[in-house]
CSV table of C-alpha atoms in Angstrom, one decimal:
chain,number,residue,atom,x,y,z
A,1,MET,CA,258.6,-47.5,77.8
A,2,SER,CA,259.3,-46.4,80.6
A,3,ASP,CA,256.9,-43.7,82.4
A,4,VAL,CA,259.3,-41.0,81.9
A,5,GLU,CA,259.1,-41.5,78.1
A,6,LEU,CA,255.9,-41.6,78.3
A,7,ARG,CA,254.8,-39.0,80.7
A,8,PRO,CA,254.4,-35.7,78.1
A,9,ARG,CA,257.6,-32.7,77.7
A,10,ARG,CA,256.1,-29.8,79.1
A,11,PRO,CA,256.0,-26.9,77.6
A,12,GLU,CA,258.9,-24.8,77.8
A,13,ARG,CA,258.3,-21.5,80.2
A,14,VAL,CA,258.7,-18.8,78.5
A,15,VAL,CA,259.3,-15.0,80.8
A,16,VAL,CA,258.5,-11.9,79.1
A,17,LEU,CA,260.0,-8.9,81.8
A,18,ALA,CA,258.0,-5.4,81.8
A,19,LEU,CA,259.8,-2.3,82.7
A,20,ASP,CA,258.7,1.4,82.3
A,21,GLY,CA,258.5,3.3,79.2
A,22,VAL,CA,258.1,-0.5,78.0
A,23,TYR,CA,256.8,0.0,73.2
A,24,PRO,CA,253.8,-2.5,73.7
A,25,PHE,CA,254.7,-3.6,70.8
A,26,GLU,CA,257.8,-5.6,70.8
A,27,LEU,CA,256.2,-6.2,74.7
A,28,GLY,CA,253.3,-8.2,73.0
A,29,ILE,CA,255.4,-10.0,70.2
A,30,PRO,CA,256.8,-13.2,72.3
A,31,SER,CA,253.3,-14.6,73.1
A,32,ARG,CA,252.0,-13.6,69.8
A,33,ILE,CA,254.9,-15.5,67.8
A,34,PHE,CA,255.9,-18.9,71.0
A,35,GLY,CA,251.6,-19.0,72.1
A,36,ALA,CA,251.9,-20.0,67.6
A,37,ALA,CA,254.5,-23.1,68.4
A,38,ASP,CA,251.6,-25.1,68.9
A,39,GLY,CA,252.2,-25.1,73.0
A,40,HIS,CA,256.0,-26.1,72.6
A,41,TYR,CA,256.8,-22.6,74.9
A,42,GLU,CA,254.0,-21.2,78.0
A,43,VAL,CA,254.3,-17.1,77.4
A,44,LEU,CA,254.4,-14.9,80.0
A,45,THR,CA,254.6,-11.5,82.0
A,46,CYS,CA,255.9,-10.0,84.8
A,47,SER,CA,256.7,-6.3,86.5
A,48,VAL,CA,259.4,-6.1,88.5
A,49,ASP,CA,256.7,-5.6,91.6
A,50,GLY,CA,254.0,-7.4,90.6
A,51,ARG,CA,251.7,-3.5,89.4
A,52,PRO,CA,250.5,-2.1,86.8
A,53,VAL,CA,253.6,-1.3,84.1
A,54,ARG,CA,254.2,2.0,82.0
A,55,THR,CA,253.8,1.8,78.3
A,56,ASN,CA,255.6,4.4,76.3
A,57,ALA,CA,251.5,5.0,74.7
A,58,ASP,CA,248.9,7.2,76.9
A,59,PHE,CA,247.8,3.7,78.3
A,60,THR,CA,249.4,1.3,81.1
A,61,ILE,CA,249.9,-2.4,80.6
A,62,GLY,CA,247.6,-4.9,84.0
A,63,VAL,CA,250.1,-8.0,84.7
A,64,ALA,CA,249.1,-10.9,85.8
A,65,HIS,CA,252.7,-12.0,87.4
A,66,GLY,CA,255.4,-9.6,89.4
A,67,PRO,CA,259.5,-11.3,89.8
A,68,GLU,CA,258.8,-14.6,91.7
A,69,ILE,CA,258.4,-16.6,88.2
A,70,LEU,CA,261.4,-15.5,86.4
A,71,PRO,CA,263.5,-18.0,88.7
A,72,THR,CA,260.8,-20.8,86.9
A,73,ALA,CA,262.2,-19.4,83.2
A,74,ASP,CA,263.2,-21.3,80.7
A,75,THR,CA,263.8,-17.9,78.3
A,76,VAL,CA,263.7,-14.4,80.1
A,77,VAL,CA,262.5,-11.8,76.7
A,78,VAL,CA,263.4,-8.0,77.7
A,79,ALA,CA,261.5,-6.4,76.4
A,80,SER,CA,262.2,-2.4,75.4
A,81,MET,CA,261.8,0.8,76.3
A,82,ALA,CA,261.3,4.5,74.5
A,83,PRO,CA,265.1,5.9,74.2
A,84,VAL,CA,263.8,8.4,77.6
A,85,HIS,CA,263.8,5.4,79.7
A,86,LEU,CA,266.8,4.2,78.7
A,87,PRO,CA,268.7,3.0,82.6
A,88,THR,CA,272.5,5.0,83.6
A,89,GLU,CA,271.6,3.1,86.3
A,90,LEU,CA,269.1,-0.4,87.6
A,91,SER,CA,266.7,0.8,90.2
A,92,ALA,CA,267.4,-2.3,93.5
A,93,GLU,CA,264.1,-3.9,91.9
A,94,VAL,CA,265.1,-3.9,88.2
A,95,ARG,CA,268.5,-5.3,89.9
A,96,ASP,CA,266.3,-7.5,92.1
A,97,ALA,CA,264.4,-9.3,89.3
A,98,LEU,CA,267.0,-10.4,86.9
A,99,ALA,CA,269.1,-12.0,89.8
A,100,ARG,CA,266.1,-14.2,90.3
A,101,ILE,CA,266.6,-15.5,86.7
A,102,ARG,CA,267.9,-19.3,86.4
A,103,PRO,CA,271.9,-19.4,85.7
A,104,ASP,CA,271.0,-21.8,83.1
A,105,ALA,CA,268.1,-19.9,81.8
A,106,ARG,CA,268.1,-18.3,78.5
A,107,ILE,CA,267.8,-14.0,78.3
A,108,VAL,CA,266.7,-13.1,75.3
A,109,SER,CA,266.6,-8.6,75.1
A,110,ILE,CA,264.5,-6.6,72.0
A,111,CYS,CA,266.0,-3.6,70.7
A,112,THR,CA,266.9,-1.5,73.4
A,113,ALA,CA,267.0,-3.0,76.6
A,114,ALA,CA,270.1,-4.8,75.7
A,115,PHE,CA,271.0,-1.9,77.6
A,116,VAL,CA,269.2,-3.5,81.1
A,117,LEU,CA,271.1,-6.4,80.0
A,118,ALA,CA,274.5,-4.1,79.1
A,119,GLU,CA,274.0,-2.1,82.5
A,120,ALA,CA,273.5,-5.6,85.0
A,121,GLY,CA,277.2,-6.5,83.3
A,122,LEU,CA,275.4,-9.3,81.3
A,123,LEU,CA,276.5,-8.3,77.3
A,124,ASP,CA,280.5,-8.0,79.6
A,125,GLY,CA,282.5,-10.0,76.5
A,126,ARG,CA,280.0,-10.8,74.3
A,127,ARG,CA,279.0,-9.9,70.7
A,128,ALA,CA,276.0,-8.4,70.7
A,129,THR,CA,273.0,-5.5,69.2
A,130,THR,CA,270.8,-3.6,69.6
A,131,HIS,CA,269.1,-0.3,67.9
A,132,TRP,CA,271.5,1.5,65.8
A,133,GLN,CA,270.0,4.6,66.5
A,134,VAL,CA,271.4,4.1,70.4
A,135,ALA,CA,274.3,2.1,68.8
A,136,ASP,CA,276.7,4.8,69.3
A,137,LEU,CA,275.8,5.9,73.3
A,138,PHE,CA,275.3,2.1,74.5
A,139,ARG,CA,278.9,1.9,73.2
A,140,ARG,CA,279.8,4.8,75.4
A,141,ARG,CA,278.9,3.6,77.1
A,142,TYR,CA,279.6,-0.3,77.6
A,143,PRO,CA,282.9,-0.3,75.8
A,144,ARG,CA,283.0,-4.3,77.0
A,145,VAL,CA,280.0,-5.3,75.2
A,146,GLU,CA,281.4,-5.9,71.5
A,147,LEU,CA,277.6,-3.7,69.7
A,148,ASP,CA,277.5,-5.5,65.9
A,149,PRO,CA,274.2,-2.6,64.8
A,150,ASP,CA,274.7,-4.5,61.5
A,151,VAL,CA,272.5,-7.5,62.2
A,152,LEU,CA,268.3,-8.2,62.7
A,153,PHE,CA,269.8,-10.3,66.8
A,154,VAL,CA,272.9,-12.1,68.0
A,155,ALA,CA,273.1,-15.1,69.9
A,156,ASP,CA,276.2,-15.3,71.3
A,157,GLY,CA,275.9,-18.4,73.8
A,158,ARG,CA,273.1,-18.4,76.0
A,159,VAL,CA,272.1,-14.1,75.6
A,160,LEU,CA,270.3,-13.1,72.3
A,161,THR,CA,269.8,-9.7,71.8
A,162,SER,CA,268.1,-8.6,69.1
A,163,ALA,CA,268.0,-4.8,67.1
A,164,GLY,CA,265.5,-2.1,66.4
A,165,ALA,CA,261.3,-3.5,67.1
A,166,ALA,CA,260.0,-6.2,64.4
A,167,SER,CA,263.4,-7.4,64.8
A,168,GLY,CA,262.1,-9.2,68.1
A,169,VAL,CA,260.3,-11.3,65.1
A,170,ASP,CA,263.5,-12.3,64.2
A,171,ILE,CA,264.8,-13.4,66.6
A,172,CYS,CA,261.8,-15.1,68.5
A,173,LEU,CA,261.6,-17.9,65.8
A,174,HIS,CA,264.7,-18.0,65.1
A,175,ILE,CA,264.9,-19.9,69.1
A,176,VAL,CA,262.0,-21.3,67.7
A,177,ARG,CA,263.9,-22.3,64.0
A,178,THR,CA,267.0,-23.4,67.1
A,179,ASP,CA,265.2,-25.1,69.7
A,180,HIS,CA,262.2,-26.9,67.1
A,181,GLY,CA,263.5,-27.1,62.8
A,182,SER,CA,262.7,-25.0,60.4
A,183,GLU,CA,259.3,-27.0,59.3
A,184,LEU,CA,257.7,-25.1,62.7
A,185,ALA,CA,259.7,-22.0,62.6
A,186,ASN,CA,258.2,-21.5,59.1
A,187,ALA,CA,254.9,-23.0,60.1
A,188,VAL,CA,254.9,-20.0,63.2
A,189,ALA,CA,256.0,-17.2,60.0
A,190,ARG,CA,253.0,-18.5,57.9
A,191,ARG,CA,250.1,-18.0,60.4
A,192,CYS,CA,252.3,-14.8,62.2
A,193,VAL,CA,252.2,-13.2,58.7
A,194,VAL,CA,255.4,-13.3,58.8
A,195,PRO,CA,259.1,-13.8,57.1
A,196,PRO,CA,260.4,-17.1,58.3
A,197,PHE,CA,263.7,-14.9,57.6
A,198,ARG,CA,264.2,-11.4,57.0
A,199,ASP,CA,268.2,-11.7,54.7
A,200,GLY,CA,270.7,-9.1,55.9
A,201,GLY,CA,270.8,-6.8,58.3
A,202,GLN,CA,269.5,-3.7,59.7
A,203,ALA,CA,271.9,-1.7,57.9
A,204,GLN,CA,269.0,-2.2,55.1
A,205,TYR,CA,267.4,0.5,57.4
A,206,ILE,CA,269.4,2.9,58.7
A,207,GLU,CA,268.5,6.7,57.0
A,208,GLN,CA,269.8,7.4,53.4
A,209,PRO,CA,269.6,9.8,51.7
A,210,VAL,CA,267.1,9.0,49.3
A,211,PRO,CA,268.0,6.9,45.7
A,212,GLU,CA,267.8,8.2,42.6
A,213,SER,CA,264.6,9.0,40.9
A,214,GLY,CA,264.4,5.7,39.0
A,215,ALA,CA,266.1,3.6,40.3
A,216,ALA,CA,266.3,-0.2,40.0
A,217,SER,CA,266.7,-2.6,42.6
A,218,THR,CA,267.7,-5.9,42.9
A,219,ALA,CA,264.7,-7.6,44.6
A,220,ALA,CA,263.2,-9.6,41.2
A,221,THR,CA,267.3,-10.8,41.4
A,222,ARG,CA,267.5,-12.3,44.5
A,223,ALA,CA,264.3,-13.8,44.1
A,224,TRP,CA,266.2,-14.9,40.6
A,225,ALA,CA,269.6,-16.0,42.4
A,226,LEU,CA,267.1,-18.5,45.5
A,227,GLU,CA,265.4,-20.6,42.5
A,228,ARG,CA,269.6,-21.3,41.3
A,229,LEU,CA,271.6,-21.9,44.6
A,230,ASP,CA,272.9,-24.8,43.1
A,231,GLU,CA,274.7,-22.8,40.1
A,232,PRO,CA,277.6,-21.8,40.7
A,233,LEU,CA,276.6,-18.3,40.5
A,234,THR,CA,279.4,-15.6,40.7
A,235,LEU,CA,278.3,-11.6,40.6
A,236,ALA,CA,279.4,-10.9,36.8
A,237,ASP,CA,275.7,-13.0,37.0
A,238,LEU,CA,273.9,-11.9,39.2
A,239,ALA,CA,274.9,-8.1,37.4
A,240,ASP,CA,274.2,-8.9,34.7
A,241,HIS,CA,270.3,-10.1,35.5
A,242,ALA,CA,269.5,-6.8,36.6
A,243,ARG,CA,271.2,-5.0,34.0
A,244,MET,CA,273.4,-3.3,35.5
A,245,SER,CA,277.5,-2.8,36.4
A,246,LEU,CA,279.1,-4.4,38.3
A,247,ARG,CA,279.5,-1.7,40.8
A,248,THR,CA,276.2,-0.3,40.3
A,249,PHE,CA,274.7,-4.4,41.3
A,250,ALA,CA,277.2,-4.3,44.2
A,251,ARG,CA,276.4,-0.7,45.9
A,252,ARG,CA,273.1,-0.7,45.1
A,253,PHE,CA,272.5,-4.3,47.1
A,254,ASN,CA,274.5,-3.4,49.5
A,255,ASP,CA,272.6,-0.2,50.3
A,256,GLU,CA,269.3,-2.6,49.9
A,257,VAL,CA,270.6,-6.1,51.7
A,258,GLY,CA,272.6,-4.7,54.4
A,259,LEU,CA,275.5,-7.1,52.5
A,260,SER,CA,277.1,-7.9,50.2
A,261,PRO,CA,276.1,-9.9,47.0
A,262,GLY,CA,279.0,-13.4,48.1
A,263,ARG,CA,277.8,-12.9,52.0
A,264,TRP,CA,274.2,-13.4,51.0
A,265,LEU,CA,274.2,-16.2,48.5
A,266,ILE,CA,276.6,-17.6,51.9
A,267,GLN,CA,273.8,-17.4,54.2
A,268,GLN,CA,270.5,-18.5,51.8
A,269,ARG,CA,272.8,-21.4,51.1
A,270,VAL,CA,273.7,-22.2,54.3
A,271,ALA,CA,270.0,-21.5,55.9
A,272,ARG,CA,268.7,-23.9,52.4
A,273,ALA,CA,271.5,-27.0,54.0
A,274,ARG,CA,270.0,-26.2,57.7
A,275,HIS,CA,266.6,-26.8,56.1
A,276,LEU,CA,267.7,-30.3,54.0
A,277,LEU,CA,270.1,-31.6,56.7
A,278,GLU,CA,266.7,-31.1,58.9
A,279,ALA,CA,264.1,-32.6,56.6
A,280,SER,CA,265.4,-34.6,54.4
A,281,ASP,CA,268.4,-37.6,54.7
A,282,LEU,CA,269.9,-37.1,51.7
A,283,PRO,CA,274.1,-37.4,52.0
A,284,VAL,CA,275.4,-34.0,52.7
A,285,ASP,CA,277.2,-34.3,49.9
A,286,ARG,CA,274.7,-34.2,48.2
A,287,ILE,CA,273.3,-31.8,50.5
A,288,ALA,CA,276.4,-29.6,48.9
A,289,ALA,CA,276.0,-29.6,46.1
A,290,GLU,CA,272.0,-29.2,46.1
A,291,VAL,CA,272.7,-25.7,48.0
A,292,GLY,CA,275.2,-24.7,45.5
A,293,PHE,CA,278.8,-25.5,47.5
A,294,ALA,CA,281.4,-27.5,46.2
A,295,THR,CA,282.9,-30.6,48.1
A,296,GLY,CA,280.7,-31.7,51.1
A,297,ALA,CA,283.6,-30.2,53.3
A,298,SER,CA,282.2,-26.4,52.0
A,299,LEU,CA,279.0,-26.8,53.0
A,300,ARG,CA,281.2,-28.0,56.4
A,301,GLN,CA,282.7,-25.2,57.3
A,302,HIS,CA,280.5,-22.1,56.5
A,303,LEU,CA,277.7,-24.5,58.7
A,304,HIS,CA,280.2,-24.8,61.4
A,305,ALA,CA,281.1,-21.1,60.6
A,306,ALA,CA,277.9,-19.8,60.9
A,307,ILE,CA,276.7,-21.8,63.6
A,308,GLY,CA,279.1,-23.6,65.5
A,309,VAL,CA,278.6,-27.6,64.7
A,310,SER,CA,279.1,-29.9,62.1
A,311,PRO,CA,276.2,-31.2,59.8
A,312,GLN,CA,276.3,-34.7,61.2
A,313,ALA,CA,275.8,-33.3,65.0
A,314,TYR,CA,273.0,-30.8,63.2
A,315,ARG,CA,271.4,-32.9,61.5
A,316,ARG,CA,271.6,-35.8,64.6
A,317,THR,CA,269.8,-32.3,66.7
A,318,PHE,CA,266.8,-32.6,64.3
A,319,GLN,CA,266.6,-36.5,64.2
A,320,GLN,CA,266.3,-37.0,68.2
A,321,ALA,CA,263.8,-33.8,68.3
A,322,ARG,CA,261.7,-36.1,66.5
């Protein structure tokens, strides 16, 4: 075995860029999530000039680094800031800082930080998301960006954007899952006491009229369905379990989850299939049956639509990692 093979792989360096008006909660998410990933990541925080950063709260945060560490980053996370600080034009310091990021580095925005990436031209022609409350403003300012305000996060190549606040947790867990598999991502989620994967999108959090008194939830039916993914569940099956009419169930499900029941079932089946591809040696046709897809071809189609690769390629990636 060569010295190169024996040499331990260095942790991936994640640099978090804090700008004026930063939300302290979102600023701390990368350190909390990546820091719980068994040493696979090193997280550093910087400002555009190395000086303390004003938050949107009543305190200022001191950082240990300036923009000189940005070229060393494998991943750069731009933390969100209060809407009053959303840029209509980037300062020279911010532009210079972003210009230091390596062309091959992964770039992530949390919540309103999508405005920073868009203003820098990094989202032109890409699909992206941001907090639903500022979606209309974003569309007016950046018509060349394909905005999807209904999802929790978007991964478009090396550029990833997330929706409001806690979706920063979702996107960081997605990165861990993509880099190192579901087992580590699930372990990180348990350590941080957060869901390893939140179903649906941010549509479920948009302000809506209060439901009628005594309205039943679809949560119990979703839990019931997750235990029966290998069965050919229909909308009628789900509505019968919830003791609702088809129309009422479909409407209430979409209000609570932000997805139709059919799309949600496909999403859950793909997530279960990914875990089995990573953690088992079961044949693709067997995995398809285990998660409720009629054939291996159906699994291949849905997996490719979700993440752009075949089951064999996905499995090969994680076998090599192991």
